[in-house]
XYZ file of N, CA, C and O in Angstrom:
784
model
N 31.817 2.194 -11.836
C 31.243 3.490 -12.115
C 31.996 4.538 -11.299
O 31.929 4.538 -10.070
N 32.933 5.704 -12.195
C 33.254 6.305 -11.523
C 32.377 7.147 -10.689
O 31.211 7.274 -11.063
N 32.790 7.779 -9.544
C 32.409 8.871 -8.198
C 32.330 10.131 -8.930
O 33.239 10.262 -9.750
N 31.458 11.140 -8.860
C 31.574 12.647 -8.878
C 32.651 13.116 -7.491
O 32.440 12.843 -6.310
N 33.818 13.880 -8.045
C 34.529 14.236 -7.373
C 34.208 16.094 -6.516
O 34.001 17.191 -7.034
N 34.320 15.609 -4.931
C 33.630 16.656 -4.154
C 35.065 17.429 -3.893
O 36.228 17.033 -3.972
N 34.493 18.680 -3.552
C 35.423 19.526 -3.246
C 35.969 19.962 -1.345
O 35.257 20.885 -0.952
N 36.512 19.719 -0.761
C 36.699 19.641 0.365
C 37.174 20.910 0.729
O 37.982 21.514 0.024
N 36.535 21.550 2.237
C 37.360 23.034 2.197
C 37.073 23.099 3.833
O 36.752 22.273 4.687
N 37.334 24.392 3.814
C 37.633 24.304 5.788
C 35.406 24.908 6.275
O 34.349 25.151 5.691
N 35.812 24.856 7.252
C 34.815 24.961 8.014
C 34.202 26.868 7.773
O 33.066 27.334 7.682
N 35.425 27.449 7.745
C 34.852 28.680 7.624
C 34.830 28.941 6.031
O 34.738 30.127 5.711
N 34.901 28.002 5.001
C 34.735 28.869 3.661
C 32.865 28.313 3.139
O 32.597 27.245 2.588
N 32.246 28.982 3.377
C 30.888 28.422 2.813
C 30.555 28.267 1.095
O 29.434 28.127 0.605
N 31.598 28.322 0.505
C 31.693 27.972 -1.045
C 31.568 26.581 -0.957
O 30.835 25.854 -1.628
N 32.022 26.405 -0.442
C 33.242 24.651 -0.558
C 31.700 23.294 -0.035
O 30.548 23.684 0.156
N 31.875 22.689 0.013
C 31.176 21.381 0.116
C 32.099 20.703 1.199
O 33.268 20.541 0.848
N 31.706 20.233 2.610
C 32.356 19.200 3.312
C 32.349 18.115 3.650
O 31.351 17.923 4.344
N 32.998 17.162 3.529
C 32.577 15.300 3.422
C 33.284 14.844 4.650
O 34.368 15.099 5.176
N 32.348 14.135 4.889
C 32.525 13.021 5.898
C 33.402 11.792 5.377
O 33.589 11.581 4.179
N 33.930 10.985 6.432
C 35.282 9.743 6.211
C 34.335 9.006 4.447
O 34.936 8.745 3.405
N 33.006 8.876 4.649
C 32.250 8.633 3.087
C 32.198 9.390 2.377
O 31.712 8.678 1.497
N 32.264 10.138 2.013
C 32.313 11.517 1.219
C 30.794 11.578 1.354
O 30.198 10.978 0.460
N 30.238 12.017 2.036
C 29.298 12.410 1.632
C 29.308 13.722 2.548
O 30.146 13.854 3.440
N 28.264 14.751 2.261
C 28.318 16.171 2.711
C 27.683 16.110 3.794
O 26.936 15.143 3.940
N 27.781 17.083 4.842
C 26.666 17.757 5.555
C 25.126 18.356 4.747
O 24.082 18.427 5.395
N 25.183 18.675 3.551
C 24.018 19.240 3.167
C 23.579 17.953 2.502
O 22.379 17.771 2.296
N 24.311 17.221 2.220
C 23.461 15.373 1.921
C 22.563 15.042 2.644
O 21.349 14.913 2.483
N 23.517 14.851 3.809
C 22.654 14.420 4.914
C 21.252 15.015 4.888
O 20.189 14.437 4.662
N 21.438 16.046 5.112
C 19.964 16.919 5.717
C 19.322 16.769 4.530
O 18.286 16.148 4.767
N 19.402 16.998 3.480
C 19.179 16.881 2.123
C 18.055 15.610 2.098
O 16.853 15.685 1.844
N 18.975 14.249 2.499
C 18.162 12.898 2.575
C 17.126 12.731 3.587
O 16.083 12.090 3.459
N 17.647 13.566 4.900
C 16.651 13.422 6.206
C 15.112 14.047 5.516
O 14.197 13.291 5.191
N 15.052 15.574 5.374
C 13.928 15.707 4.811
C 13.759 14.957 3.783
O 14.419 14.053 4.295
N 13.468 14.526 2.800
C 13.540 13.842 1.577
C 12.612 12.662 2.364
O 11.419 12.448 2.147
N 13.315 12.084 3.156
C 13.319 11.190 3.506
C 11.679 11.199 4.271
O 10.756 10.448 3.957
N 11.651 12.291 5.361
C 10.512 12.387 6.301
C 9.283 12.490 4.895
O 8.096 12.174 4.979
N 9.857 12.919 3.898
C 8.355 13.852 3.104
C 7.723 12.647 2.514
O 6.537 12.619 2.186
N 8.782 11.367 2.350
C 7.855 10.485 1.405
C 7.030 9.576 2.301
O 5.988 8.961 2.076
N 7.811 9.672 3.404
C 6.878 8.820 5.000
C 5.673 9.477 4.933
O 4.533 9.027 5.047
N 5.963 10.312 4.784
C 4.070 11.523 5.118
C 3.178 11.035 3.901
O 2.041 10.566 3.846
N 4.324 11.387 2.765
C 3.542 10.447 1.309
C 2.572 8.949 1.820
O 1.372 8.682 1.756
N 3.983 8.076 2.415
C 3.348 6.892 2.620
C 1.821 6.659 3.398
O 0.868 5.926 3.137
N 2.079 7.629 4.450
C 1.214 7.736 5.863
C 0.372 8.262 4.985
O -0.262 7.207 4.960
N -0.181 8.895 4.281
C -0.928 10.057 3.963
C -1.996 9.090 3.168
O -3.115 8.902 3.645
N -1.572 8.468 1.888
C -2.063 7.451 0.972
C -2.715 6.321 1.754
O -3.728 5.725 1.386
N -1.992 6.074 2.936
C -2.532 4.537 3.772
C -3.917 5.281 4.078
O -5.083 5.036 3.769
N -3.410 6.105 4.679
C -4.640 6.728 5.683
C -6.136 6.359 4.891
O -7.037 5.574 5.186
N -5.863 7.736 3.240
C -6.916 7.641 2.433
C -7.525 6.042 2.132
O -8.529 5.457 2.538
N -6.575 5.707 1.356
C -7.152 4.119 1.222
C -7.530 3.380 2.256
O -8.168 2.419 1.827
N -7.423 3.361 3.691
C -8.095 2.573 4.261
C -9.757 3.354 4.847
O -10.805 2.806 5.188
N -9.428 4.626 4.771
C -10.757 5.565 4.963
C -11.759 5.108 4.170
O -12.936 4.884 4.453
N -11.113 4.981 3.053
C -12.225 5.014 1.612
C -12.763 3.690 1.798
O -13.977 3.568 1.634
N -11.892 2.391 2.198
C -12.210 0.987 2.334
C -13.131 1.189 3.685
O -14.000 0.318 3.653
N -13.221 1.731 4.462
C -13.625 1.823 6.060
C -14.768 2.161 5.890
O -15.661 1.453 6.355
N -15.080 3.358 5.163
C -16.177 3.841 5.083
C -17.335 3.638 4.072
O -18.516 3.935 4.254
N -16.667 2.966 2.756
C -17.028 2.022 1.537
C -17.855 0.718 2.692
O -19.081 0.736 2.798
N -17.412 0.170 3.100
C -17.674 -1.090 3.737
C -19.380 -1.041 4.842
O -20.374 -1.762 4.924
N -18.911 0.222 5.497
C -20.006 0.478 6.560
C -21.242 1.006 5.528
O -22.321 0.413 5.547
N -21.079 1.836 4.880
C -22.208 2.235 3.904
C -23.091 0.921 3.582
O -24.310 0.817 3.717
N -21.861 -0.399 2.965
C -22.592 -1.805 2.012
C -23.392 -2.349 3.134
O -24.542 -2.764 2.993
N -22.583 -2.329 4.526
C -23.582 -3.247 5.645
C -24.729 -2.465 5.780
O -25.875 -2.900 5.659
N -24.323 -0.932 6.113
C -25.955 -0.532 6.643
C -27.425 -0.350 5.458
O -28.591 -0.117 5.777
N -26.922 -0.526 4.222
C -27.614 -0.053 3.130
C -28.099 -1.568 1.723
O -29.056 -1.864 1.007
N -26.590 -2.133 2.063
C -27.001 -2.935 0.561
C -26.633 -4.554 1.007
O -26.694 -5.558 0.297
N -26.266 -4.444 2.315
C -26.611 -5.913 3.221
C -28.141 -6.805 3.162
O -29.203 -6.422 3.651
N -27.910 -8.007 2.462
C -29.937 -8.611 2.690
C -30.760 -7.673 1.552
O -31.988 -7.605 1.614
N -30.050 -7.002 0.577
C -30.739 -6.174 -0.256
C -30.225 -6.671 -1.903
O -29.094 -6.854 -2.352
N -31.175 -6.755 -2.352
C -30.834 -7.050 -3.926
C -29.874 -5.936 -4.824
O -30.114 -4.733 -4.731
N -28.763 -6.450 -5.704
C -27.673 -6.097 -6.096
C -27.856 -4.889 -7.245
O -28.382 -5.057 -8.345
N -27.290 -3.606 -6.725
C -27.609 -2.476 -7.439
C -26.708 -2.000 -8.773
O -25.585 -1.544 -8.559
N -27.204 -2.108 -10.155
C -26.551 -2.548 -11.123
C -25.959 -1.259 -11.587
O -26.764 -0.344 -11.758
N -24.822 -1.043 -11.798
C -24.323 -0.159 -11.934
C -23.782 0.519 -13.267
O -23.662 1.725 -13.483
N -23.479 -0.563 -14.122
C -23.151 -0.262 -15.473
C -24.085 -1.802 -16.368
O -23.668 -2.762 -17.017
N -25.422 -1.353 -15.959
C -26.072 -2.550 -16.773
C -25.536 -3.674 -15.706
O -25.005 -3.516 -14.607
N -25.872 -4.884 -16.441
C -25.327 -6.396 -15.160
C -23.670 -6.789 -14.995
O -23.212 -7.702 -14.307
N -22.760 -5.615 -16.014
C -21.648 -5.468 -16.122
C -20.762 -4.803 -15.111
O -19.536 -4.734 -15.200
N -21.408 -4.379 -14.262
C -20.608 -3.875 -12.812
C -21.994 -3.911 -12.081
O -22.997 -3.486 -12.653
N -22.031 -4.305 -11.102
C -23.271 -4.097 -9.499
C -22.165 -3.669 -8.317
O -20.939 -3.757 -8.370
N -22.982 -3.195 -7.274
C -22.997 -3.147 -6.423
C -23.637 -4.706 -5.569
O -24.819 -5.010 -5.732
N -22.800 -5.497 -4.774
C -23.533 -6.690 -4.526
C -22.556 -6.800 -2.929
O -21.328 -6.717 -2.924
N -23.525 -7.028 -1.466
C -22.851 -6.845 -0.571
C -22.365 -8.465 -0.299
O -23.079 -9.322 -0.820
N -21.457 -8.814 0.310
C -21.124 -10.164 0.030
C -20.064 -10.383 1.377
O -19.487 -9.306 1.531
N -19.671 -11.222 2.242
C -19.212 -11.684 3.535
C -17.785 -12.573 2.941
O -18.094 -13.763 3.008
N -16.733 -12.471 2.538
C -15.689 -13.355 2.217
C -14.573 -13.831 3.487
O -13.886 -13.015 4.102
N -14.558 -15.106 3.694
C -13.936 -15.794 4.714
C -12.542 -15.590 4.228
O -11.675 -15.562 5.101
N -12.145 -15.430 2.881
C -10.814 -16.191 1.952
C -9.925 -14.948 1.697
O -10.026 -13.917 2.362
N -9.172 -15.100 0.825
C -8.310 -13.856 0.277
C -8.609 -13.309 -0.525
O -9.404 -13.917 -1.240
N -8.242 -11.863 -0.995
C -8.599 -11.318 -2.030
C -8.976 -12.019 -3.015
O -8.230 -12.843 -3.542
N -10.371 -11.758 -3.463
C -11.174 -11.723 -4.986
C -11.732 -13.323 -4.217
O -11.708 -14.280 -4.991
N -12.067 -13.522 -3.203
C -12.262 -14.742 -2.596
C -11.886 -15.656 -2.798
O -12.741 -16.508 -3.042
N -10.577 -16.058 -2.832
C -9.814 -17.114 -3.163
C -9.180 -17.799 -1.378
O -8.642 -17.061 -0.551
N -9.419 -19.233 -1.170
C -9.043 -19.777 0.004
C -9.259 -19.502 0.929
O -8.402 -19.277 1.784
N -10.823 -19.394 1.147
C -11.707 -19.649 2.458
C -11.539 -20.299 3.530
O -12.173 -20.023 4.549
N -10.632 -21.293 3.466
C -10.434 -22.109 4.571
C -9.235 -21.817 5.183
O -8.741 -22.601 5.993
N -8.587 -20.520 4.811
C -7.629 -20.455 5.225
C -7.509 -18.732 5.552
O -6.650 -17.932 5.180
N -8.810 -18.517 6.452
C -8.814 -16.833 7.604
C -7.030 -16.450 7.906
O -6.246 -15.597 7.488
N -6.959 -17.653 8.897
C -6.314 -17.484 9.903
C -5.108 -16.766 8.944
O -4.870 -15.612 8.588
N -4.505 -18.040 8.735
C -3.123 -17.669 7.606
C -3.336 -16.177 6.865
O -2.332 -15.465 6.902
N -4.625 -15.558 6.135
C -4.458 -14.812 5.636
C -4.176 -13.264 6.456
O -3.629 -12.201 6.161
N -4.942 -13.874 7.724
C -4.977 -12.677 9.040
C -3.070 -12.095 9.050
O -2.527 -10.991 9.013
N -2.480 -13.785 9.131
C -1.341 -13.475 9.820
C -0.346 -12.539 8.408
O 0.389 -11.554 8.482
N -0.724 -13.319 7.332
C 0.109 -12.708 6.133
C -0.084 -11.003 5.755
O 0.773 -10.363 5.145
N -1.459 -10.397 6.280
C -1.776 -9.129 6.024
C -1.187 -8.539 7.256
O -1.194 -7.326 7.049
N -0.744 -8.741 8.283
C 0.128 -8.197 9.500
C 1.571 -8.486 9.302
O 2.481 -8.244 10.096
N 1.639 -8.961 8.294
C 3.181 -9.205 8.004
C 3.477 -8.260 7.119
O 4.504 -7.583 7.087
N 2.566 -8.220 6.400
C 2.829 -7.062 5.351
C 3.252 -5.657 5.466
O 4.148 -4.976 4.969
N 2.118 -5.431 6.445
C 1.806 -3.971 8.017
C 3.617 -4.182 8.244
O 4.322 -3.231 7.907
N 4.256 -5.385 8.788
C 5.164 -4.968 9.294
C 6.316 -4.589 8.377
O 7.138 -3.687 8.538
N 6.171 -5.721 7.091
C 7.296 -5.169 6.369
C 7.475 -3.800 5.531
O 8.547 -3.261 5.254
N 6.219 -3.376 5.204
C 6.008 -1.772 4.901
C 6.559 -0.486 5.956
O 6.953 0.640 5.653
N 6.386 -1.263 7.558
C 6.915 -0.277 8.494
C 8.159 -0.340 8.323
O 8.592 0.660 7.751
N 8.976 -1.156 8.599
C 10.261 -1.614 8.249
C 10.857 -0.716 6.784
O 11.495 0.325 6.938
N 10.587 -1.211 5.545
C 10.960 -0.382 4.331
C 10.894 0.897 4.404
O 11.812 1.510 3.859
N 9.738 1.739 5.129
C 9.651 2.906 5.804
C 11.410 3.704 6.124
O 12.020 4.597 5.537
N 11.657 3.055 7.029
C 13.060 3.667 7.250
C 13.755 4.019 6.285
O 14.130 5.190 6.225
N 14.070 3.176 5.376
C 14.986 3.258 4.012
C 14.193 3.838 2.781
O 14.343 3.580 1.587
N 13.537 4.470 3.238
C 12.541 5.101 2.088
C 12.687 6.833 1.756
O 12.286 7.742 2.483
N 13.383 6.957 0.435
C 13.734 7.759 -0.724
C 12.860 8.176 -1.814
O 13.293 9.121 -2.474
N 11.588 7.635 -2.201
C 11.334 7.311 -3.256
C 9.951 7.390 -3.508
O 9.166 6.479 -3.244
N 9.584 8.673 -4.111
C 8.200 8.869 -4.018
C 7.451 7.894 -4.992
O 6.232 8.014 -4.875
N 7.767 7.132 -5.752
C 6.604 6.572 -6.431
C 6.152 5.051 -5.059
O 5.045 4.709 -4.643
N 7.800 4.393 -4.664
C 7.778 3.953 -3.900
C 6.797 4.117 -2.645
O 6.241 3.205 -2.033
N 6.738 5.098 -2.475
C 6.137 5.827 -0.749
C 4.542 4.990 -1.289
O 3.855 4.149 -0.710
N 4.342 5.838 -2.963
C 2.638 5.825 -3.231
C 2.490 3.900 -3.337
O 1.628 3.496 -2.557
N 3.065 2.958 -4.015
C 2.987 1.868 -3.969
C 2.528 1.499 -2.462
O 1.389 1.438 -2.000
N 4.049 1.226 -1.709
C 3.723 0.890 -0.294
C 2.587 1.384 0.818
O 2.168 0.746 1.784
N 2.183 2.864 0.329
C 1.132 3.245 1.354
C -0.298 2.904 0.836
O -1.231 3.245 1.562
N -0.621 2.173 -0.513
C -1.659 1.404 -1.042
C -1.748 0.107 -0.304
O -2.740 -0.349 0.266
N 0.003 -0.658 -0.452
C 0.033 -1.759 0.124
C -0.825 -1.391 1.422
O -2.021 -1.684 1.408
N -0.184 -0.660 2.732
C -0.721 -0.591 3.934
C -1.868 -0.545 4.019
O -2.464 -1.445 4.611
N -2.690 0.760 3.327
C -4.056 1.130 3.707
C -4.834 -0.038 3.051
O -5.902 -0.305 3.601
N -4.477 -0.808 1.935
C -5.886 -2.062 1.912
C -5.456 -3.003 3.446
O -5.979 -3.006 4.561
N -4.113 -3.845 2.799
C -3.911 -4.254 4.493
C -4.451 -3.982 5.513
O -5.179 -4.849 5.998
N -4.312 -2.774 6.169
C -4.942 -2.364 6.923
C -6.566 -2.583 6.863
O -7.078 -3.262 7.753
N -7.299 -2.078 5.937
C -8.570 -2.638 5.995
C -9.224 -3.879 5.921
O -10.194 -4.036 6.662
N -8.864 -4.846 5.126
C -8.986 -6.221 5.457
C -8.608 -6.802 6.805
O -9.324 -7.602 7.408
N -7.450 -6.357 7.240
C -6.986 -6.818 8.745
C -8.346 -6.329 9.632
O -8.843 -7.005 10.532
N -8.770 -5.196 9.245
C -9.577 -4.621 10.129
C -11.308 -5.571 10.277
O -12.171 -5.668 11.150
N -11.180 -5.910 9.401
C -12.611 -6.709 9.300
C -11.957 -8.340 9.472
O -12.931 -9.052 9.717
N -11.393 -8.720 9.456
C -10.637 -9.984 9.795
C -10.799 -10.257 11.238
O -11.113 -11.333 11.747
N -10.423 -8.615 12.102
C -10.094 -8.418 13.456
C -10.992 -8.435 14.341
O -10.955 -8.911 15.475
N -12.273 -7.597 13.492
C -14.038 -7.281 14.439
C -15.170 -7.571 13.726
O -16.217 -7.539 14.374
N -15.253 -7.905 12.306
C -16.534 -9.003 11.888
C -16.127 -10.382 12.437
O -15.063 -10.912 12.754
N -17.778 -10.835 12.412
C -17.927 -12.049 12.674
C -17.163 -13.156 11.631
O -16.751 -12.897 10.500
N -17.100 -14.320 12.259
C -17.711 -14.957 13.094
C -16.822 -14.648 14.321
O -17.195 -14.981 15.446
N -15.576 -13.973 14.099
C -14.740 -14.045 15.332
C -13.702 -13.601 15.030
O -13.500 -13.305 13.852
N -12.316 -13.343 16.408
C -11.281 -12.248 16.063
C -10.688 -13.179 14.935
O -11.093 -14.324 14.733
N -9.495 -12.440 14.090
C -8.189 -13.177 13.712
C -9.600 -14.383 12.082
O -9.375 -14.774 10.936
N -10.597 -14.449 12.825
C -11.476 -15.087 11.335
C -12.601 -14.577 10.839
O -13.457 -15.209 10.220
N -12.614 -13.203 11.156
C -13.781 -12.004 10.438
C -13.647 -12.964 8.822
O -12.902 -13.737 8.219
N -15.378 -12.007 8.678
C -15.329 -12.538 6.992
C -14.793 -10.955 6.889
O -14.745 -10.249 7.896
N -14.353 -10.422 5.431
C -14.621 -9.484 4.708
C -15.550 -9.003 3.939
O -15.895 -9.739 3.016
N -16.291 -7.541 4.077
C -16.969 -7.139 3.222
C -16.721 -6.944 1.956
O -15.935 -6.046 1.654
N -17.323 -7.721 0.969
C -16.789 -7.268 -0.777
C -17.956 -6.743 -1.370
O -19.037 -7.190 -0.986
N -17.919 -5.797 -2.315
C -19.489 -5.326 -2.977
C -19.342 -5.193 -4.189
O -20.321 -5.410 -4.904
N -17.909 -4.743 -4.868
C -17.597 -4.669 -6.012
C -17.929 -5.670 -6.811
O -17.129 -6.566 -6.540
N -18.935 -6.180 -7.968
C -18.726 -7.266 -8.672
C -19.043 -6.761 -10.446
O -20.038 -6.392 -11.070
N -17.548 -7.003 -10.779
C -18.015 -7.172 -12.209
C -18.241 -8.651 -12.874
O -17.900 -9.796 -12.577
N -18.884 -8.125 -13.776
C -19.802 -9.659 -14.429
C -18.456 -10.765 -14.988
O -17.464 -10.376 -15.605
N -18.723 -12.095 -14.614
C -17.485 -12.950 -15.239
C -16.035 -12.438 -14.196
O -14.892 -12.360 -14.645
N -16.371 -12.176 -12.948
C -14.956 -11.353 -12.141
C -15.756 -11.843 -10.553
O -16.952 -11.794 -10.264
N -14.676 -12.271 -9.791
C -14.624 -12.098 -8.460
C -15.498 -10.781 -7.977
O -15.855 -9.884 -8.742
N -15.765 -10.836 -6.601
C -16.654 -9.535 -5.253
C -15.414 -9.494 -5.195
O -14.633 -10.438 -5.077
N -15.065 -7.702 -5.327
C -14.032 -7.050 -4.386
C -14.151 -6.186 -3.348
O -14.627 -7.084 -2.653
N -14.150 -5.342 -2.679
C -13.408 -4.227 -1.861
C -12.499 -3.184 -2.636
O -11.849 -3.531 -3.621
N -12.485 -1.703 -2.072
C -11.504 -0.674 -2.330
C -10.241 -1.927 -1.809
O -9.625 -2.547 -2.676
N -9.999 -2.155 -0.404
C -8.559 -2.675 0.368
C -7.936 -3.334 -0.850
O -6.735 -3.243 -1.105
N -9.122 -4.239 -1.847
C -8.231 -5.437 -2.638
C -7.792 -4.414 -3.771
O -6.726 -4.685 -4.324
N -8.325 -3.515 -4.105
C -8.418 -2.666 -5.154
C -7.050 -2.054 -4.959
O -6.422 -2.145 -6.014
N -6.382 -1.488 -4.041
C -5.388 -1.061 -3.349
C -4.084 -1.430 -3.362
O -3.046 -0.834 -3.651
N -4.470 -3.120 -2.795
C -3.528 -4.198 -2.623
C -3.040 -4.192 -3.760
O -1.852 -3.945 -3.965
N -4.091 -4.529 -4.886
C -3.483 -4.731 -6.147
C -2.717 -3.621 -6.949
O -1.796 -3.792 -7.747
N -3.267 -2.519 -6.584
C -2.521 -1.796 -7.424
C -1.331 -1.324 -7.248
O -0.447 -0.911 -7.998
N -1.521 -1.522 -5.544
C 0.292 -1.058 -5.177
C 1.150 -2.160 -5.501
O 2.363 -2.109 -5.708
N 0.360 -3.210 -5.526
C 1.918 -4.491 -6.048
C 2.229 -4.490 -7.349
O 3.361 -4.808 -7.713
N 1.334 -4.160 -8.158
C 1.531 -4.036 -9.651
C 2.126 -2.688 -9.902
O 2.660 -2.665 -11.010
N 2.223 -1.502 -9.223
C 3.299 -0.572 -9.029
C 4.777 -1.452 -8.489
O 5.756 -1.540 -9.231
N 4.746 -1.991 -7.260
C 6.163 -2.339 -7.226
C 6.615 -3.218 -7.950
O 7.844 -3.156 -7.968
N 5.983 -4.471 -8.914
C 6.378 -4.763 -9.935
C 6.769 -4.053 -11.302
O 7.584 -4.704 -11.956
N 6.387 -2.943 -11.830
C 6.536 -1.753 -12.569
C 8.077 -1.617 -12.146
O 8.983 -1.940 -12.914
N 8.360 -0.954 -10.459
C 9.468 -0.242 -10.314
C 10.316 -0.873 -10.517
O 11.190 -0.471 -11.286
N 10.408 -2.210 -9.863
C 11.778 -3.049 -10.005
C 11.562 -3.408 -11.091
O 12.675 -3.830 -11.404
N 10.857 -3.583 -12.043
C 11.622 -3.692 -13.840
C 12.351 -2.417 -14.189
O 13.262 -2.309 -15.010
N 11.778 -1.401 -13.392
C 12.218 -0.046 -13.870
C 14.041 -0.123 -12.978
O 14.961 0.473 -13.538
N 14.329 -0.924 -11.582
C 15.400 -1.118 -11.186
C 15.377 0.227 -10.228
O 16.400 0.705 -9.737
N 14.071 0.753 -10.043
C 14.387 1.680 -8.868
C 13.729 1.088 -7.249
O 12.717 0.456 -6.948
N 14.906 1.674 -6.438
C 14.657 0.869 -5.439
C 14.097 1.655 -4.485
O 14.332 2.856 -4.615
N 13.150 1.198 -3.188
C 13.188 2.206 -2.611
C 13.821 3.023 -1.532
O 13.211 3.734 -0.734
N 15.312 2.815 -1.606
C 15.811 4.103 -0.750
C 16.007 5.157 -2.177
O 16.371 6.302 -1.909
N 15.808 4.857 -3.511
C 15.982 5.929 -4.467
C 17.312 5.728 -5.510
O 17.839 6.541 -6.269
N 17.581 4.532 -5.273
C 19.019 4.056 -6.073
C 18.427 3.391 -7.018
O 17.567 2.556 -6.736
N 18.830 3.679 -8.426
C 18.553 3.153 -9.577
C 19.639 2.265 -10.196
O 20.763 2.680 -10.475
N 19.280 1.207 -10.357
C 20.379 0.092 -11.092
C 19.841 -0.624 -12.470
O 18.849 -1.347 -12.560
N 20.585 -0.309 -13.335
C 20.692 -0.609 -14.484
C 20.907 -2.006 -15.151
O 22.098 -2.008 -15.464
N 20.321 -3.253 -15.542
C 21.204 -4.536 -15.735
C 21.809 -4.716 -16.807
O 22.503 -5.721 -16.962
């Protein structure tokens, strides 16, 4: 694939465009730096909400619909139902806290990590879903009982014939089914699109 060819000029002509030993410009650069900071704020911004909404979703179910019969929400086709899950999202593999503790802090880290190389606003909104459920499941993993690192999770969401969820799983899922979307789409997230 050929290069767009830049125009090189001296320091005092401000028409001209100037490249570095890569060709790339001084106004690139800065160009990518902001670019760059705005979709972090994107990312940060989205985590935040989604784990608020999971944080504060959660404390409402304990103080209100904990030990209380299940409040039907669309007929017996959606309730409200407060529920304690040891396992992974949609309660799948209960016997296995620990592992799931460690896999949702891995996640935390590899989202911080992609952070750096991050271009890409749909990207930013995926990954900062990823974080903020992460983040909230970790969080009840960390300080519900029975204990650190093997909290149950609060789930309340239940539709009929469907797993108890949480906003966090609600989150989880939707940001991975966004980054599955992108990479069929072949956009990556520092913002480079590849074609197969």
């Amino acid at each position: 694939m050929a290069e767009a060819e830049r125009i090189i000029g001296t320091p005092d002509d401000p028409e001209t465009e100037h490249t570095d030993e890569g060709g790339s410009t001084a106004a690139d650069a800065a160009v990518n730096a902001g670019t760059g900071k705005r979709r972090i704020l994107v990312l940060v911004g989205v985590a935040i909400v989604a784990y608020l909404l999971d944080l504060v979703t959660k404390m409402i179910v304990v103080a209100k619909l904990e030990h209380q019969p299940p409040i039907d929400i669309i007929g017996d086709w959606l309730q409200f139902r407060a529920l304690r899950n040891a396992g992974a999202a949609f309660g799948f593999g209960e016997a296995f806290t620990v592992i799931f503790t460690i896999i949702a802090a891995g996640v935390i880290v590899v989202v911080v990590r992609l952070a750096r190389k991050l271009y890409s606003l749909p990207w930013a909104i995926a990954l900062g879903l990823l974080l903020g459920g992460a983040l909230g499941n970790l969080t009840d993993r960390i300080f519900r009982a029975p204990g650190v690192f093997e909290g149950a999770v609060v789930d309340f969401i239940a539709p009929k014939h469907f797993a108890v969820f949480n906003l966090a799983d609600s989150a989880i899922v939707c940001g991975g089914i966004l980054i599955v979307i992108l990479s069929f789409k072949g956009l990556d997230p520092d913002g480079t699109v590849h074609k197969d």
